[in-house]
Short mmCIF file of C-alpha atoms in Angstrom, two decimals:
data_model
loop_
_atom_site.label_atom_id
_atom_site.label_comp_id
_atom_site.label_asym_id
_atom_site.label_seq_id
_atom_site.Cartn_x
_atom_site.Cartn_y
_atom_site.Cartn_z
CA MET A 704 120.55 -97.26 53.28
CA PRO A 705 121.24 -93.52 53.66
CA THR A 706 124.76 -92.24 53.21
CA THR A 707 127.24 -93.21 55.93
CA THR A 708 130.95 -92.57 56.41
CA GLU A 709 131.57 -95.91 54.68
CA ASP A 710 129.32 -94.87 51.77
CA PRO A 711 130.02 -91.16 51.16
CA MET A 712 128.22 -90.91 47.84
CA PRO A 713 124.80 -89.22 47.92
CA HIS A 714 122.26 -91.72 46.60
CA VAL A 715 119.31 -90.28 44.67
CA VAL A 716 116.52 -92.75 43.96
CA ILE A 717 113.97 -91.79 41.31
CA LEU A 718 110.75 -93.80 41.25
CA GLY A 719 109.51 -93.84 37.67
CA GLY A 720 111.35 -93.89 34.35
CA GLY A 721 108.79 -91.89 32.39
CA THR A 722 109.18 -88.35 31.12
CA ALA A 723 109.74 -86.64 34.48
CA GLY A 724 111.92 -89.32 36.04
CA THR A 725 114.16 -89.69 32.98
CA MET A 726 114.65 -85.93 32.69
CA VAL A 727 115.60 -85.58 36.34
CA ALA A 728 118.03 -88.52 36.18
CA ASN A 729 119.78 -87.31 33.03
CA THR A 730 119.82 -83.64 34.02
CA LEU A 731 121.30 -84.48 37.41
CA ALA A 732 123.83 -86.84 35.82
CA ARG A 733 124.96 -84.05 33.51
CA ARG A 734 125.34 -81.62 36.39
CA VAL A 735 127.50 -84.00 38.44
CA ALA A 736 129.44 -85.49 35.51
CA ARG A 737 132.64 -83.72 36.55
CA ARG A 738 132.25 -85.22 40.01
CA ARG A 739 131.97 -88.80 38.80
CA GLY A 740 132.09 -91.25 41.67
CA THR A 741 130.56 -88.82 44.14
CA TRP A 742 126.89 -89.40 43.25
CA ARG A 743 124.75 -92.49 42.78
CA ILE A 744 121.57 -92.14 40.71
CA THR A 745 119.07 -95.00 40.51
CA VAL A 746 115.86 -95.09 38.49
CA VAL A 747 113.21 -97.67 39.38
CA ASP A 748 110.47 -98.76 37.00
CA GLN A 749 108.44 -101.92 36.50
CA ASP A 750 109.56 -102.41 32.88
CA ASP A 751 112.08 -101.30 30.27
CA ARG A 752 109.56 -99.71 27.87
CA HIS A 753 109.46 -95.91 27.65
CA LEU A 754 106.36 -94.65 25.83
CA TYR A 755 106.17 -91.35 23.96
CA GLN A 756 102.72 -90.45 25.25
CA PRO A 757 101.97 -87.44 22.98
CA GLY A 758 102.08 -89.82 20.02
CA LEU A 759 99.04 -91.72 21.31
CA LEU A 760 96.85 -88.83 20.16
CA PHE A 761 97.54 -89.56 16.50
CA LEU A 762 97.29 -93.37 16.56
CA PRO A 763 93.47 -93.53 16.38
CA PHE A 764 93.58 -91.62 13.11
CA GLY A 765 96.06 -93.92 11.41
CA ALA A 766 99.29 -92.00 12.01
CA GLY A 767 102.30 -93.96 13.24
CA GLY A 768 102.56 -97.18 15.16
CA GLU A 769 104.07 -98.78 18.23
CA GLN A 770 107.56 -98.83 16.69
CA ASP A 771 107.53 -95.01 16.61
CA LEU A 772 106.53 -94.56 20.23
CA VAL A 773 108.40 -97.09 22.38
CA ARG A 774 112.08 -97.21 23.30
CA SER A 775 114.20 -98.89 25.97
CA ARG A 776 114.32 -96.94 29.23
CA ARG A 777 117.82 -98.22 29.89
CA ARG A 778 119.14 -96.87 26.58
CA LEU A 779 117.62 -93.44 27.30
CA LEU A 780 119.53 -93.06 30.58
CA ARG A 781 122.99 -91.52 30.66
CA PRO A 782 126.00 -93.70 31.55
CA GLY A 783 126.31 -94.00 35.29
CA VAL A 784 122.56 -93.95 35.92
CA ASP A 785 121.34 -97.34 37.13
CA LEU A 786 117.96 -98.77 36.10
CA VAL A 787 116.28 -101.20 38.47
CA VAL A 788 113.44 -103.06 36.79
CA ALA A 789 110.95 -103.83 39.55
CA GLY A 790 107.69 -102.61 40.98
CA VAL A 791 107.53 -100.50 44.12
CA GLU A 792 105.85 -102.15 47.08
CA ALA A 793 106.14 -99.22 49.49
CA ILE A 794 108.05 -96.09 50.39
CA GLU A 795 109.28 -95.81 53.96
CA PRO A 796 110.26 -92.14 54.29
CA ALA A 797 111.03 -92.30 58.01
CA ALA A 798 113.75 -94.83 57.25
CA SER A 799 114.72 -93.28 53.88
CA ARG A 800 114.19 -96.51 51.99
CA VAL A 801 112.03 -98.09 49.31
CA ARG A 802 110.81 -101.67 49.35
CA LEU A 803 110.50 -103.30 45.93
CA ASP A 804 108.06 -106.04 44.98
CA ASP A 805 110.90 -108.53 44.43
CA GLY A 806 112.05 -108.20 48.06
CA ARG A 807 114.93 -105.82 47.51
CA VAL A 808 115.31 -102.68 49.63
CA LEU A 809 116.86 -99.48 48.33
CA GLY A 810 118.15 -96.89 50.76
CA TYR A 811 118.33 -93.30 49.63
CA ASP A 812 119.56 -89.89 50.65
CA GLN A 813 117.05 -88.15 48.39
CA LEU A 814 113.92 -89.57 46.83
CA VAL A 815 112.12 -88.26 43.75
CA VAL A 816 108.62 -89.67 43.22
CA ALA A 817 107.89 -89.60 39.50
CA THR A 818 105.42 -92.46 39.35
CA GLY A 819 102.96 -90.59 37.15
CA THR A 820 99.22 -90.96 36.89
CA ALA A 821 97.08 -93.36 34.86
CA PRO A 822 93.46 -93.91 33.80
CA ARG A 823 91.34 -96.00 36.17
CA PRO A 824 88.17 -97.01 34.30
CA GLU A 825 87.12 -99.20 37.21
CA GLN A 826 86.34 -96.02 39.15
CA THR A 827 83.24 -95.40 36.98
CA PRO A 828 80.58 -98.12 36.96
CA GLY A 829 79.96 -99.50 33.47
CA LEU A 830 83.12 -98.20 31.78
CA GLN A 831 84.96 -101.49 31.76
CA GLU A 832 81.88 -103.42 30.62
CA GLY A 833 81.39 -100.95 27.79
CA GLY A 834 85.01 -101.40 26.82
CA ARG A 835 84.57 -105.15 26.61
CA ARG A 836 81.57 -104.63 24.32
CA GLY A 837 83.49 -102.29 22.04
CA THR A 838 81.27 -99.23 22.54
CA VAL A 839 83.60 -97.48 25.00
CA HIS A 840 87.20 -96.60 24.18
CA GLY A 841 90.09 -94.65 25.62
CA PHE A 842 93.32 -93.37 24.08
CA TYR A 843 95.66 -92.78 27.03
CA THR A 844 97.36 -96.18 26.70
CA LEU A 845 98.93 -97.77 23.64
CA GLU A 846 96.43 -100.63 23.66
CA ASP A 847 93.44 -98.29 23.98
CA ALA A 848 94.64 -95.98 21.20
CA LEU A 849 95.11 -98.93 18.81
CA ALA A 850 91.67 -100.31 19.69
CA LEU A 851 90.11 -96.90 19.02
CA ARG A 852 91.83 -96.85 15.63
CA GLU A 853 90.06 -100.09 14.74
CA ALA A 854 86.72 -98.71 15.89
CA LEU A 855 87.10 -95.51 13.84
CA ALA A 856 88.17 -97.47 10.76
CA SER A 857 84.72 -99.08 10.67
CA TRP A 858 82.72 -96.04 11.83
CA ALA A 859 79.79 -95.26 9.54
CA GLY A 860 78.15 -92.47 11.54
CA GLY A 861 76.07 -91.98 14.65
CA ARG A 862 76.55 -90.38 18.05
CA MET A 863 80.20 -89.97 19.06
CA VAL A 864 80.89 -88.59 22.52
CA VAL A 865 84.29 -87.50 23.89
CA HIS A 866 84.14 -87.43 27.67
CA VAL A 867 86.39 -86.37 30.57
CA ALA A 868 85.39 -88.05 33.84
CA GLU A 869 87.23 -85.92 36.38
CA MET A 870 90.10 -83.47 36.66
CA PRO A 871 93.05 -83.54 36.89
CA VAL A 872 94.12 -85.74 34.00
CA LYS A 873 97.44 -86.02 32.25
CA CYS A 874 97.69 -83.62 29.31
CA PRO A 875 94.37 -81.87 29.96
CA VAL A 876 94.16 -80.50 26.39
CA ALA A 877 94.41 -83.99 24.85
CA PRO A 878 90.65 -84.71 24.98
CA LEU A 879 90.03 -81.43 23.14
CA GLU A 880 92.68 -82.32 20.59
CA LEU A 881 91.11 -85.72 20.01
CA THR A 882 87.74 -84.03 19.46
CA PHE A 883 89.18 -81.60 16.89
CA LEU A 884 91.05 -84.39 15.13
CA ALA A 885 87.95 -86.59 15.08
CA ASP A 886 86.01 -83.72 13.48
CA ALA A 887 88.66 -83.37 10.75
CA PHE A 888 89.02 -87.14 10.31
CA LEU A 889 85.29 -87.58 9.80
CA ALA A 890 85.06 -84.59 7.45
CA ASP A 891 87.85 -85.98 5.27
CA ARG A 892 85.95 -89.26 4.96
CA GLY A 893 82.58 -87.70 4.24
CA LEU A 894 81.18 -88.89 7.58
CA ARG A 895 80.97 -85.65 9.52
CA ALA A 896 77.41 -84.83 8.44
CA ARG A 897 76.40 -88.32 9.58
CA THR A 898 78.03 -87.95 12.99
CA GLU A 899 76.73 -86.08 16.02
CA LEU A 900 79.89 -85.07 17.90
CA THR A 901 79.65 -84.06 21.57
CA TYR A 902 82.31 -82.99 24.09
CA ILE A 903 81.50 -83.58 27.77
CA THR A 904 83.50 -82.10 30.63
CA PRO A 905 83.21 -81.70 34.40
CA LEU A 906 84.51 -78.13 33.99
CA GLU A 907 82.42 -75.02 33.44
CA GLY A 908 83.87 -74.70 29.95
CA ALA A 909 86.33 -76.21 27.51
CA PHE A 910 89.41 -75.44 29.64
CA THR A 911 90.40 -74.46 33.16
CA ARG A 912 91.40 -70.84 32.36
CA PRO A 913 88.73 -68.34 31.22
CA VAL A 914 90.43 -66.75 28.19
CA ALA A 915 91.57 -70.09 26.78
CA ALA A 916 88.22 -71.69 27.68
CA ALA A 917 86.31 -69.05 25.72
CA HIS A 918 88.70 -69.37 22.78
CA LEU A 919 88.56 -73.16 22.63
CA GLY A 920 84.80 -73.13 23.25
CA SER A 921 84.28 -70.88 20.23
CA MET A 922 86.37 -73.28 18.13
CA LEU A 923 84.17 -76.20 19.17
CA ALA A 924 81.02 -74.20 18.38
CA ALA A 925 82.35 -73.20 14.95
CA ARG A 926 82.79 -76.88 14.12
CA GLY A 927 79.29 -77.80 15.21
CA ILE A 928 80.52 -79.75 18.24
CA ASP A 929 78.10 -79.71 21.15
CA VAL A 930 79.60 -79.03 24.59
CA VAL A 931 78.04 -80.36 27.79
CA PRO A 932 79.76 -78.65 30.77
CA ASP A 933 79.50 -79.30 34.53
CA PHE A 934 78.89 -83.00 33.87
CA VAL A 935 80.00 -85.11 36.83
CA VAL A 936 79.68 -88.70 35.70
CA ASP A 937 77.92 -91.24 37.87
CA ARG A 938 77.85 -94.29 35.62
CA VAL A 939 77.81 -95.66 32.09
CA ASP A 940 74.92 -97.81 30.88
CA PRO A 941 76.48 -99.81 28.03
CA ASP A 942 73.22 -101.65 27.28
CA ALA A 943 71.30 -98.44 26.64
CA GLY A 944 74.33 -96.52 25.34
CA LEU A 945 73.97 -93.79 27.96
CA LEU A 946 76.38 -91.66 29.93
CA VAL A 947 74.64 -90.66 33.18
CA SER A 948 75.62 -87.78 35.47
CA MET A 949 75.27 -87.47 39.22
CA ASP A 950 72.22 -85.23 38.70
CA GLU A 951 70.71 -87.90 36.39
CA ARG A 952 71.30 -86.10 33.09
CA GLU A 953 71.70 -88.60 30.26
CA VAL A 954 73.77 -88.33 27.09
CA PRO A 955 73.25 -91.09 24.51
CA PHE A 956 76.15 -92.49 22.50
CA ASP A 957 77.02 -95.07 19.89
CA LEU A 958 80.73 -94.61 20.48
CA LEU A 959 82.10 -93.19 23.74
CA VAL A 960 85.72 -92.03 23.83
CA THR A 961 86.43 -91.45 27.49
CA VAL A 962 89.20 -90.15 29.68
CA PRO A 963 88.58 -92.05 32.91
CA VAL A 964 89.47 -90.85 36.38
CA ASN A 965 93.27 -90.53 36.60
CA MET A 966 95.00 -91.82 39.71
CA GLY A 967 98.57 -92.10 40.89
CA SER A 968 100.58 -95.12 41.95
CA ASP A 969 99.13 -97.68 44.35
CA ALA A 970 102.53 -97.71 46.07
CA VAL A 971 102.01 -94.06 46.98
CA ALA A 972 98.69 -94.97 48.58
CA ARG A 973 100.16 -97.96 50.42
CA SER A 974 102.86 -95.66 51.80
CA GLY A 975 100.38 -93.14 53.16
CA LEU A 976 101.84 -90.35 51.04
CA GLY A 977 98.98 -89.69 48.63
CA ASP A 978 95.83 -87.60 48.45
CA GLU A 979 92.46 -89.06 47.47
CA LEU A 980 93.71 -89.57 43.90
CA GLN A 981 97.04 -91.05 45.08
CA HIS A 982 99.13 -88.09 43.99
CA VAL A 983 101.80 -86.77 46.38
CA PRO A 984 101.10 -83.36 47.97
CA VAL A 985 104.23 -81.22 47.84
CA ASP A 986 105.02 -77.53 48.00
CA PRO A 987 103.93 -76.03 44.63
CA GLY A 988 107.13 -73.99 44.42
CA THR A 989 109.87 -76.24 45.79
CA LEU A 990 108.21 -79.62 45.02
CA GLN A 991 109.36 -80.75 48.47
CA HIS A 992 107.26 -82.81 50.87
CA ALA A 993 106.21 -80.93 54.00
CA GLU A 994 107.12 -83.69 56.47
CA HIS A 995 110.02 -85.42 54.73
CA GLU A 996 112.53 -82.86 53.53
CA ASN A 997 114.51 -85.36 51.40
CA LEU A 998 111.39 -86.43 49.49
CA PHE A 999 110.24 -84.63 46.34
CA ALA A 1000 107.52 -85.30 43.77
CA ILE A 1001 107.49 -84.21 40.15
CA GLY A 1002 105.37 -84.39 37.03
CA ASP A 1003 102.06 -86.22 37.00
CA ALA A 1004 102.76 -87.76 40.42
CA ALA A 1005 102.77 -84.37 42.17
CA ALA A 1006 99.58 -83.00 43.71
CA ILE A 1007 100.13 -79.37 42.76
CA PRO A 1008 97.84 -76.91 40.89
CA ALA A 1009 99.81 -77.22 37.65
CA SER A 1010 99.05 -78.91 34.35
CA LYS A 1011 99.97 -82.59 34.23
CA ALA A 1012 101.90 -82.21 30.98
CA GLY A 1013 105.37 -83.10 29.75
CA SER A 1014 106.36 -79.45 29.41
CA ALA A 1015 105.41 -78.82 33.03
CA ALA A 1016 107.60 -81.74 34.08
CA HIS A 1017 110.47 -80.22 32.09
CA PHE A 1018 110.16 -76.86 33.81
CA GLN A 1019 109.84 -78.61 37.18
CA ALA A 1020 113.04 -80.58 36.52
CA GLU A 1021 114.85 -77.29 35.90
CA VAL A 1022 113.95 -76.38 39.50
CA LEU A 1023 114.20 -79.77 41.18
CA VAL A 1024 117.72 -80.70 40.06
CA PRO A 1025 119.26 -77.55 41.62
CA HIS A 1026 117.31 -78.39 44.78
CA LEU A 1027 118.90 -81.85 44.94
CA LEU A 1028 122.35 -80.32 44.55
CA ASP A 1029 121.68 -77.55 47.06
CA GLN A 1030 120.22 -79.89 49.65
CA ALA A 1031 123.16 -82.28 49.36
CA ALA A 1032 125.52 -79.32 49.92
CA GLY A 1033 123.52 -78.05 52.89
CA ARG A 1034 122.27 -74.96 51.08
CA PRO A 1035 118.67 -73.63 51.25
CA LEU A 1036 116.26 -74.31 48.41
CA THR A 1037 115.90 -71.00 46.60
CA HIS A 1038 114.54 -71.96 43.16
CA LEU A 1039 110.77 -71.90 42.73
CA TYR A 1040 108.56 -73.52 40.12
CA ASP A 1041 105.88 -71.07 38.92
CA GLY A 1042 103.46 -73.55 37.35
CA HIS A 1043 104.86 -73.01 33.85
CA ALA A 1044 103.40 -75.21 31.10
CA SER A 1045 103.42 -74.90 27.30
CA CYS A 1046 101.00 -77.04 25.34
CA PHE A 1047 100.44 -77.46 21.61
CA VAL A 1048 96.78 -78.07 20.78
CA GLU A 1049 96.09 -79.85 17.49
CA SER A 1050 92.97 -78.40 15.87
CA GLY A 1051 92.79 -80.51 12.70
CA HIS A 1052 93.56 -80.11 9.01
CA GLY A 1053 97.20 -79.29 9.62
CA ARG A 1054 96.72 -76.47 12.09
CA GLY A 1055 97.23 -76.06 15.81
CA LEU A 1056 97.42 -73.68 18.73
CA LEU A 1057 99.95 -73.06 21.45
CA ILE A 1058 99.12 -72.05 25.01
CA ASP A 1059 101.68 -70.97 27.61
CA PHE A 1060 100.72 -70.27 31.21
CA GLY A 1061 101.57 -70.66 34.89
CA TYR A 1062 100.05 -70.50 38.34
CA ASP A 1063 99.35 -66.78 38.09
CA VAL A 1064 99.60 -66.21 34.34
CA GLU A 1065 96.68 -66.85 31.99
CA PRO A 1066 97.11 -68.30 28.50
CA LEU A 1067 96.97 -65.14 26.37
CA PRO A 1068 97.54 -64.20 22.74
CA GLY A 1069 101.10 -63.25 21.84
CA ARG A 1070 104.29 -64.72 20.42
CA TYR A 1071 106.52 -67.51 21.77
CA PRO A 1072 109.22 -68.17 22.84
CA VAL A 1073 110.60 -64.68 22.06
CA PRO A 1074 108.06 -62.01 23.10
CA GLY A 1075 106.84 -60.07 20.07
CA LEU A 1076 108.85 -62.19 17.63
CA GLY A 1077 107.88 -65.81 18.10
CA PRO A 1078 108.17 -67.59 15.77
CA LEU A 1079 105.13 -69.38 17.26
CA GLY A 1080 101.75 -67.74 17.83
CA LEU A 1081 99.95 -68.10 21.15
CA LEU A 1082 96.20 -68.81 21.13
CA ALA A 1083 96.29 -68.67 17.33
CA GLU A 1084 95.54 -71.47 14.87
CA THR A 1085 98.57 -71.75 12.60
CA ARG A 1086 100.33 -74.32 10.50
CA ALA A 1087 103.55 -73.46 12.32
CA ASN A 1088 102.02 -74.67 15.60
CA HIS A 1089 100.96 -77.93 13.94
CA TRP A 1090 104.49 -78.51 12.66
CA GLY A 1091 105.80 -77.56 16.08
CA LYS A 1092 103.69 -80.32 17.59
CA LEU A 1093 105.04 -82.85 15.10
CA ALA A 1094 108.64 -81.66 15.55
CA PHE A 1095 108.32 -82.06 19.31
CA ARG A 1096 108.85 -85.82 18.98
CA SER A 1097 112.44 -85.27 17.85
CA VAL A 1098 112.93 -82.61 20.55
CA TYR A 1099 111.60 -85.08 23.12
CA TRP A 1100 113.94 -87.93 22.27
CA ASN A 1101 117.05 -85.85 21.50
CA LEU A 1102 116.88 -82.85 23.83
CA LEU A 1103 114.23 -83.12 26.52
CA LEU A 1104 114.84 -86.64 27.83
CA PRO A 1105 118.67 -86.40 27.64
CA GLY A 1106 118.48 -83.41 29.98
CA ARG A 1107 119.78 -80.81 27.55
CA ARG A 1108 118.72 -77.20 27.93
CA LEU A 1109 115.97 -76.01 25.59
CA PRO A 1110 115.95 -72.50 24.08
CA VAL A 1111 112.83 -71.52 26.03
CA PRO A 1112 112.54 -69.66 29.33
CA THR A 1113 112.02 -71.76 32.45
CA ARG A 1114 109.74 -69.16 34.02
CA VAL A 1115 106.52 -68.02 32.36
CA THR A 1116 106.32 -64.39 31.29
CA THR A 1117 103.62 -61.91 30.33
CA ALA A 1118 105.96 -59.89 28.12
CA GLY A 1119 104.53 -59.26 24.67
CA ARG A 1120 101.14 -60.75 25.48
CA ARG A 1121 97.77 -59.09 25.49
CA ALA A 1122 94.39 -59.78 27.02
CA PRO A 1123 91.51 -59.76 24.50
CA ALA A 1124 89.43 -56.59 24.64
CA ALA A 1125 86.02 -57.01 26.23
CA GLY A 1126 83.41 -58.05 23.72
CA THR A 1127 85.86 -59.05 20.98
CA PRO A 1128 85.68 -62.49 19.35
CA THR A 1129 87.97 -65.02 20.99
CA THR A 1130 88.78 -67.08 17.90
CA THR A 1131 92.06 -66.09 16.30
CA HIS A 1132 93.32 -67.29 12.92
CA ALA A 1133 96.86 -66.35 12.05
CA ALA A 1134 98.97 -67.11 9.05
CA ALA A 1135 101.57 -69.81 9.38
#
């Protein structure tokens, strides 16, 4: 139950022990460490398996395995943070409590919804049937990524289609990365000339922002990858090997790698807190619910116009934790999240890009994290960006999840960045 005079400790309940939930729990625990015994922090998740999701991108191409990507949630949480292993039945914000699927009830003073988002292939007719037949694959779960690895190991050529059903999806650049990596994978095995590779998106271009979309679109074109934009999927015909749009356009395939509709937790829907995709609408700056001031949402669970990416969750946690402390002390919420996200984009053959943007700041060429100095190049294919992507795994386990501060600015900046001149080529190649 909420704090009473008999229970003076503020109780923060965090639903979800993924990237966002773990960062909030550990960051908050660090901030209140000197006040031990005055705060209770509880994380709720349905299992004790924390998955490093960025690593799923490389599994289909033979890199790594399950042992590299999964760790115990409990061991990732700081001492003093409790883990409750159970599913969430419903949130009752009027009573400040959460009902679990094992019958337990958790009262809270502050609630952080970090239940994420997940692919729902059942939302598109024919996707699940195609998956059972082995012609349709995903890569956003461990099982799907491993199954796709088996399919690619026996691939001899044909029509390969990478498809995004609907936005938003978690890590929106991941489908592009998979397309670039598939191109390189097939080229290395002498199969690229025997493969027709197509990228299908519901967007007008390769990305949501115009400068980055033009840049990434030119990279796809340079690799001979066809792009089909504005494609709103209606159904999959696994018998005929066809992807069919709402306006009855048809794209044939022999192998379909799809990113299904992403939806949030069913518990959010049962609680009447979600939008049509079961994400929680909150203020884009404060991450606070409009009707329930002690309820916040973060990361993929939040219905805000920001990228559903791990870096965005990190920058959100840097805002949300001070809010929890301020609210508990009766102070106003003065920190604002500006939509900041930084995403590495693997482009194949040991090179990659980096994009950095926010609500009102486009991804532009420049240097990061120090304006003008870097060492990483923005919107530039470099080996340094590729190695940055690989090094991020260590950063994730040892700095990000433990709630330690990273040497990057929380707020996005335009310092040292430049918009491409009108009419100039968008593709940039820079030395590592």
